[in-house]
Amino acid sequence: MLERLQRRLGLQTIPAVFFTSAGIATVFVMLAVPFDQQVADSFGQLTGWVAHHLGWFYILSVSGLLVFLISLAISRFGSIRLGADDSRPDYSNLTWFTMLFAAGIGTILMFWGVAEPVSHLSKPPFSGVAAGSEKAASDAMTLALYHFGLHTWTIFALPGLAIGYFAYRHNLPMRISSLFYPILGDRAFDPWGWAVDIVAVLGTLFGVATSLGLGTLQLNSGLSYLFGIPSVGLVQVALITTISGIAATSVALGLDKGVRRLSQINIILAIALIAFVAVAGPSVFIAEGMVQSVGDYLHALPWLAFWTQTFSESDWQRQWTLFYWAWTISWAPYVGIFIARISRGRTIREFVAGVLLAPTTFTLIWFGVFGLSAIHVEMNGQVDLAQQVQQDPSVAIFAFLDTFPLAGLASALSVVIIVIFFTTSSDSASLVIDMLTRRDDQPSLVRQRIFWAAAQGVIAATLLLAGGLDALQNVITSLGLPFCILLVFMAVSLYRALRADYRGYSMGELVRGQALPEVEAPSDDSQENDYVPETSDRH
């Protein structure tokens, strides 16, 4: 029946994955529009249960995966390439980095770069720390770097590494289900694998919709500051519609013409904004604070990575850390596939070092400039940023920039950056969702990519109308859990495949459980593996 529907609509998909994912998203929108309060309350209760009973699982999983990736990079597996042994990267390091960043957390940094440090400064999460104190300021920067540093990029790097390895070295389809081939065998290409891909598609849809929702709130605040446009639901829906249209145009142009060019433009604009704040702001304070903040972050990281707020009744970790981890995890399928798509030819060591360190370094600079400057403004009493953040975090960056010369120009530049980050996130996700819902031997149809871009916009608008920021946080914290579980199994599957590859086993021998005698470690030019799973659905 689904195949007949596909032919009638002229689509090129895996029908079970495409129509099930689209159907679930449609049902959610149909229920959320008339029953917005009930849906918001239900997800609020579910989020409370997840945070109370499984918050520790989020914390342990992400920190454990960080250790796993670093161990892979420094191990004997680090020299294995994502592709044939003689392959080389498709993109230069600079182009690779700009695409990594723009498709990753650019929108998030624009939203929280000022809001999070100021929030922690005014409401410290640790007992015995006075609001507005030097200790509160230090902790605020440490927590911001913890939330957006190595842990965030671990969540993106693991699926990216696994997808790149299985796709380029073992010729498996570039879908999340392929990562479980060492565990599931050919069942990775039947309903078991389809179920995995459906989870990945839904996680991506809602994760990107959450980002679009936050970006819309911030964009509306910027336009309200610049032009007096009211911050109301109707305006926000109009903004989502407009930006989704821009994203659909970009996604129709494809990776190189659309995403690549927008990414390069936006990284230049972002650097220009950073330079402006660094020069016009308290430059010496920023420089001193960045050095100290990096040291504080590295010093606190070992215990902070496993901190679960066990002895406190506070709801802080649910609202911040668990929300961030779940949000980032929901992005993992699409960012992982996107990173894999642009990372062919790199060694595992290069990949891990690049994906973990390069964007994290940019994040450190971003929070060093914006976060420290905002803390300086707040502690000196120039503007009561804390009160404005508590009332509406989306307006934080514009209230902050209002303390600088050329405030209108800086705010206008911020609006442009938000729009482009908005667009690159949406069109990157649309390209990836299209890959997840079709076979590799099927063409990528523009109308399918446009459909997914529109779906993200509709879900974002629905979540905003159903409860704004609280609804966005509750939905994503709940829906991130299934893929968090998949990430753990993904690491197990990747390790099994790498060990087999290094010892000279084929993927087929690994799946069939055939024991081979220990062999001498292969040289760099002898790690070829041309096994392709024997199934007609492997595409």
PDB file of N, CA and C in Angstrom, residues 349-404:
ATOM      1  N   ARG A 349      41.985   9.703  13.804  1.00  0.00           N
ATOM      2  CA  ARG A 349      42.667  10.656  14.689  1.00  0.00           C
ATOM      3  C   ARG A 349      42.415  12.093  14.236  1.00  0.00           C
ATOM      4  N   GLU A 350      42.513  12.352  12.936  1.00  0.00           N
ATOM      5  CA  GLU A 350      42.233  13.691  12.418  1.00  0.00           C
ATOM      6  C   GLU A 350      40.787  14.092  12.663  1.00  0.00           C
ATOM      7  N   PHE A 351      39.901  13.146  12.433  1.00  0.00           N
ATOM      8  CA  PHE A 351      38.476  13.416  12.589  1.00  0.00           C
ATOM      9  C   PHE A 351      38.151  13.795  14.028  1.00  0.00           C
ATOM     10  N   VAL A 352      38.571  12.972  14.975  1.00  0.00           N
ATOM     11  CA  VAL A 352      38.254  13.227  16.386  1.00  0.00           C
ATOM     12  C   VAL A 352      38.883  14.540  16.845  1.00  0.00           C
ATOM     13  N   ALA A 353      40.142  14.748  16.494  1.00  0.00           N
ATOM     14  CA  ALA A 353      40.811  15.979  16.902  1.00  0.00           C
ATOM     15  C   ALA A 353      40.112  17.204  16.298  1.00  0.00           C
ATOM     16  N   GLY A 354      39.755  17.115  15.005  1.00  0.00           N
ATOM     17  CA  GLY A 354      39.115  18.251  14.350  1.00  0.00           C
ATOM     18  C   GLY A 354      37.733  18.543  14.883  1.00  0.00           C
ATOM     19  N   VAL A 355      36.901  17.498  14.997  1.00  0.00           N
ATOM     20  CA  VAL A 355      35.510  17.705  15.396  1.00  0.00           C
ATOM     21  C   VAL A 355      35.396  18.079  16.870  1.00  0.00           C
ATOM     22  N   LEU A 356      36.287  17.559  17.709  1.00  0.00           N
ATOM     23  CA  LEU A 356      36.231  17.910  19.130  1.00  0.00           C
ATOM     24  C   LEU A 356      36.905  19.249  19.424  1.00  0.00           C
ATOM     25  N   LEU A 357      38.071  19.471  18.845  1.00  0.00           N
ATOM     26  CA  LEU A 357      38.886  20.606  19.273  1.00  0.00           C
ATOM     27  C   LEU A 357      38.598  21.900  18.510  1.00  0.00           C
ATOM     28  N   ALA A 358      38.437  21.823  17.184  1.00  0.00           N
ATOM     29  CA  ALA A 358      38.265  23.066  16.419  1.00  0.00           C
ATOM     30  C   ALA A 358      36.977  23.806  16.795  1.00  0.00           C
ATOM     31  N   PRO A 359      35.797  23.169  16.757  1.00  0.00           N
ATOM     32  CA  PRO A 359      34.590  23.899  17.153  1.00  0.00           C
ATOM     33  C   PRO A 359      34.592  24.272  18.632  1.00  0.00           C
ATOM     34  N   THR A 360      35.183  23.400  19.487  1.00  0.00           N
ATOM     35  CA  THR A 360      35.254  23.726  20.910  1.00  0.00           C
ATOM     36  C   THR A 360      36.097  24.972  21.137  1.00  0.00           C
ATOM     37  N   THR A 361      37.183  25.100  20.393  1.00  0.00           N
ATOM     38  CA  THR A 361      38.017  26.296  20.495  1.00  0.00           C
ATOM     39  C   THR A 361      37.232  27.546  20.116  1.00  0.00           C
ATOM     40  N   PHE A 362      36.448  27.445  19.035  1.00  0.00           N
ATOM     41  CA  PHE A 362      35.627  28.583  18.628  1.00  0.00           C
ATOM     42  C   PHE A 362      34.592  28.895  19.707  1.00  0.00           C
ATOM     43  N   THR A 363      34.032  27.856  20.321  1.00  0.00           N
ATOM     44  CA  THR A 363      33.054  28.037  21.393  1.00  0.00           C
ATOM     45  C   THR A 363      33.691  28.751  22.583  1.00  0.00           C
ATOM     46  N   LEU A 364      34.921  28.354  22.928  1.00  0.00           N
ATOM     47  CA  LEU A 364      35.636  29.016  24.020  1.00  0.00           C
ATOM     48  C   LEU A 364      35.825  30.500  23.729  1.00  0.00           C
ATOM     49  N   ILE A 365      36.175  30.805  22.483  1.00  0.00           N
ATOM     50  CA  ILE A 365      36.353  32.209  22.105  1.00  0.00           C
ATOM     51  C   ILE A 365      35.025  32.961  22.162  1.00  0.00           C
ATOM     52  N   TRP A 366      33.976  32.311  21.663  1.00  0.00           N
ATOM     53  CA  TRP A 366      32.656  32.959  21.630  1.00  0.00           C
ATOM     54  C   TRP A 366      32.191  33.321  23.034  1.00  0.00           C
ATOM     55  N   PHE A 367      32.223  32.351  23.938  1.00  0.00           N
ATOM     56  CA  PHE A 367      31.790  32.626  25.308  1.00  0.00           C
ATOM     57  C   PHE A 367      32.790  33.525  26.026  1.00  0.00           C
ATOM     58  N   GLY A 368      34.075  33.407  25.663  1.00  0.00           N
ATOM     59  CA  GLY A 368      35.055  34.296  26.259  1.00  0.00           C
ATOM     60  C   GLY A 368      34.768  35.745  25.945  1.00  0.00           C
ATOM     61  N   VAL A 369      34.368  36.018  24.709  1.00  0.00           N
ATOM     62  CA  VAL A 369      34.086  37.395  24.298  1.00  0.00           C
ATOM     63  C   VAL A 369      32.703  37.842  24.771  1.00  0.00           C
ATOM     64  N   PHE A 370      31.666  37.104  24.408  1.00  0.00           N
ATOM     65  CA  PHE A 370      30.310  37.532  24.738  1.00  0.00           C
ATOM     66  C   PHE A 370      29.981  37.313  26.215  1.00  0.00           C
ATOM     67  N   GLY A 371      30.309  36.129  26.733  1.00  0.00           N
ATOM     68  CA  GLY A 371      29.976  35.826  28.122  1.00  0.00           C
ATOM     69  C   GLY A 371      30.703  36.712  29.106  1.00  0.00           C
ATOM     70  N   LEU A 372      32.016  36.864  28.933  1.00  0.00           N
ATOM     71  CA  LEU A 372      32.789  37.693  29.853  1.00  0.00           C
ATOM     72  C   LEU A 372      32.402  39.163  29.736  1.00  0.00           C
ATOM     73  N   SER A 373      32.165  39.632  28.519  1.00  0.00           N
ATOM     74  CA  SER A 373      31.734  41.029  28.340  1.00  0.00           C
ATOM     75  C   SER A 373      30.391  41.266  29.036  1.00  0.00           C
ATOM     76  N   ALA A 374      29.475  40.299  28.899  1.00  0.00           N
ATOM     77  CA  ALA A 374      28.161  40.443  29.530  1.00  0.00           C
ATOM     78  C   ALA A 374      28.292  40.426  31.056  1.00  0.00           C
ATOM     79  N   ILE A 375      29.156  39.560  31.573  1.00  0.00           N
ATOM     80  CA  ILE A 375      29.392  39.527  33.018  1.00  0.00           C
ATOM     81  C   ILE A 375      29.974  40.858  33.483  1.00  0.00           C
ATOM     82  N   HIS A 376      30.875  41.431  32.712  1.00  0.00           N
ATOM     83  CA  HIS A 376      31.461  42.732  33.041  1.00  0.00           C
ATOM     84  C   HIS A 376      30.381  43.811  33.077  1.00  0.00           C
ATOM     85  N   VAL A 377      29.495  43.805  32.093  1.00  0.00           N
ATOM     86  CA  VAL A 377      28.400  44.778  32.051  1.00  0.00           C
ATOM     87  C   VAL A 377      27.506  44.614  33.279  1.00  0.00           C
ATOM     88  N   GLU A 378      27.173  43.381  33.628  1.00  0.00           N
ATOM     89  CA  GLU A 378      26.279  43.120  34.761  1.00  0.00           C
ATOM     90  C   GLU A 378      26.923  43.490  36.095  1.00  0.00           C
ATOM     91  N   MET A 379      28.178  43.099  36.280  1.00  0.00           N
ATOM     92  CA  MET A 379      28.839  43.347  37.569  1.00  0.00           C
ATOM     93  C   MET A 379      29.134  44.835  37.776  1.00  0.00           C
ATOM     94  N   ASN A 380      29.275  45.590  36.682  1.00  0.00           N
ATOM     95  CA  ASN A 380      29.524  47.033  36.793  1.00  0.00           C
ATOM     96  C   ASN A 380      28.236  47.854  36.819  1.00  0.00           C
ATOM     97  N   GLY A 381      27.105  47.193  36.697  1.00  0.00           N
ATOM     98  CA  GLY A 381      25.826  47.882  36.806  1.00  0.00           C
ATOM     99  C   GLY A 381      25.464  48.749  35.631  1.00  0.00           C
ATOM    100  N   GLN A 382      26.074  48.489  34.452  1.00  0.00           N
ATOM    101  CA  GLN A 382      25.741  49.302  33.278  1.00  0.00           C
ATOM    102  C   GLN A 382      24.294  49.087  32.841  1.00  0.00           C
ATOM    103  N   VAL A 383      23.881  47.823  32.818  1.00  0.00           N
ATOM    104  CA  VAL A 383      22.516  47.430  32.456  1.00  0.00           C
ATOM    105  C   VAL A 383      22.154  46.230  33.316  1.00  0.00           C
ATOM    106  N   ASP A 384      20.905  46.169  33.743  1.00  0.00           N
ATOM    107  CA  ASP A 384      20.464  45.012  34.528  1.00  0.00           C
ATOM    108  C   ASP A 384      20.147  43.856  33.577  1.00  0.00           C
ATOM    109  N   LEU A 385      21.207  43.232  33.046  1.00  0.00           N
ATOM    110  CA  LEU A 385      21.014  42.128  32.106  1.00  0.00           C
ATOM    111  C   LEU A 385      20.329  40.944  32.774  1.00  0.00           C
ATOM    112  N   ALA A 386      20.647  40.702  34.042  1.00  0.00           N
ATOM    113  CA  ALA A 386      20.089  39.533  34.730  1.00  0.00           C
ATOM    114  C   ALA A 386      18.566  39.572  34.737  1.00  0.00           C
ATOM    115  N   GLN A 387      18.017  40.731  35.027  1.00  0.00           N
ATOM    116  CA  GLN A 387      16.556  40.838  35.056  1.00  0.00           C
ATOM    117  C   GLN A 387      15.960  40.600  33.673  1.00  0.00           C
ATOM    118  N   GLN A 388      16.598  41.145  32.657  1.00  0.00           N
ATOM    119  CA  GLN A 388      16.088  40.962  31.307  1.00  0.00           C
ATOM    120  C   GLN A 388      16.199  39.509  30.859  1.00  0.00           C
ATOM    121  N   VAL A 389      17.285  38.816  31.250  1.00  0.00           N
ATOM    122  CA  VAL A 389      17.445  37.398  30.910  1.00  0.00           C
ATOM    123  C   VAL A 389      16.362  36.569  31.590  1.00  0.00           C
ATOM    124  N   GLN A 390      16.073  36.893  32.860  1.00  0.00           N
ATOM    125  CA  GLN A 390      15.031  36.139  33.562  1.00  0.00           C
ATOM    126  C   GLN A 390      13.664  36.343  32.908  1.00  0.00           C
ATOM    127  N   GLN A 391      13.414  37.528  32.417  1.00  0.00           N
ATOM    128  CA  GLN A 391      12.128  37.804  31.782  1.00  0.00           C
ATOM    129  C   GLN A 391      12.033  37.191  30.390  1.00  0.00           C
ATOM    130  N   ASP A 392      13.115  37.315  29.614  1.00  0.00           N
ATOM    131  CA  ASP A 392      13.107  36.816  28.236  1.00  0.00           C
ATOM    132  C   ASP A 392      14.542  36.623  27.760  1.00  0.00           C
ATOM    133  N   PRO A 393      15.068  35.393  27.824  1.00  0.00           N
ATOM    134  CA  PRO A 393      16.471  35.175  27.416  1.00  0.00           C
ATOM    135  C   PRO A 393      16.740  35.484  25.949  1.00  0.00           C
ATOM    136  N   SER A 394      15.695  35.499  25.111  1.00  0.00           N
ATOM    137  CA  SER A 394      15.914  35.750  23.691  1.00  0.00           C
ATOM    138  C   SER A 394      16.345  37.188  23.417  1.00  0.00           C
ATOM    139  N   VAL A 395      16.089  38.102  24.359  1.00  0.00           N
ATOM    140  CA  VAL A 395      16.434  39.507  24.139  1.00  0.00           C
ATOM    141  C   VAL A 395      17.804  39.843  24.686  1.00  0.00           C
ATOM    142  N   ALA A 396      18.469  38.862  25.333  1.00  0.00           N
ATOM    143  CA  ALA A 396      19.709  39.133  26.060  1.00  0.00           C
ATOM    144  C   ALA A 396      20.789  39.747  25.182  1.00  0.00           C
ATOM    145  N   ILE A 397      21.032  39.162  24.011  1.00  0.00           N
ATOM    146  CA  ILE A 397      22.140  39.649  23.191  1.00  0.00           C
ATOM    147  C   ILE A 397      21.887  41.070  22.695  1.00  0.00           C
ATOM    148  N   PHE A 398      20.637  41.430  22.464  1.00  0.00           N
ATOM    149  CA  PHE A 398      20.339  42.775  21.967  1.00  0.00           C
ATOM    150  C   PHE A 398      20.432  43.804  23.092  1.00  0.00           C
ATOM    151  N   ALA A 399      19.998  43.423  24.301  1.00  0.00           N
ATOM    152  CA  ALA A 399      20.175  44.313  25.446  1.00  0.00           C
ATOM    153  C   ALA A 399      21.651  44.514  25.745  1.00  0.00           C
ATOM    154  N   PHE A 400      22.433  43.457  25.562  1.00  0.00           N
ATOM    155  CA  PHE A 400      23.882  43.531  25.768  1.00  0.00           C
ATOM    156  C   PHE A 400      24.538  44.448  24.738  1.00  0.00           C
ATOM    157  N   LEU A 401      24.210  44.263  23.465  1.00  0.00           N
ATOM    158  CA  LEU A 401      24.818  45.079  22.408  1.00  0.00           C
ATOM    159  C   LEU A 401      24.407  46.541  22.511  1.00  0.00           C
ATOM    160  N   ASP A 402      23.303  46.801  23.201  1.00  0.00           N
ATOM    161  CA  ASP A 402      22.835  48.177  23.355  1.00  0.00           C
ATOM    162  C   ASP A 402      23.794  49.008  24.202  1.00  0.00           C
ATOM    163  N   THR A 403      24.711  48.353  24.922  1.00  0.00           N
ATOM    164  CA  THR A 403      25.696  49.076  25.732  1.00  0.00           C
ATOM    165  C   THR A 403      26.920  49.472  24.923  1.00  0.00           C
ATOM    166  N   PHE A 404      26.974  49.094  23.649  1.00  0.00           N
ATOM    167  CA  PHE A 404      28.135  49.358  22.798  1.00  0.00           C
ATOM    168  C   PHE A 404      27.863  50.502  21.835  1.00  0.00           C
TER     169      PHE A 404
END
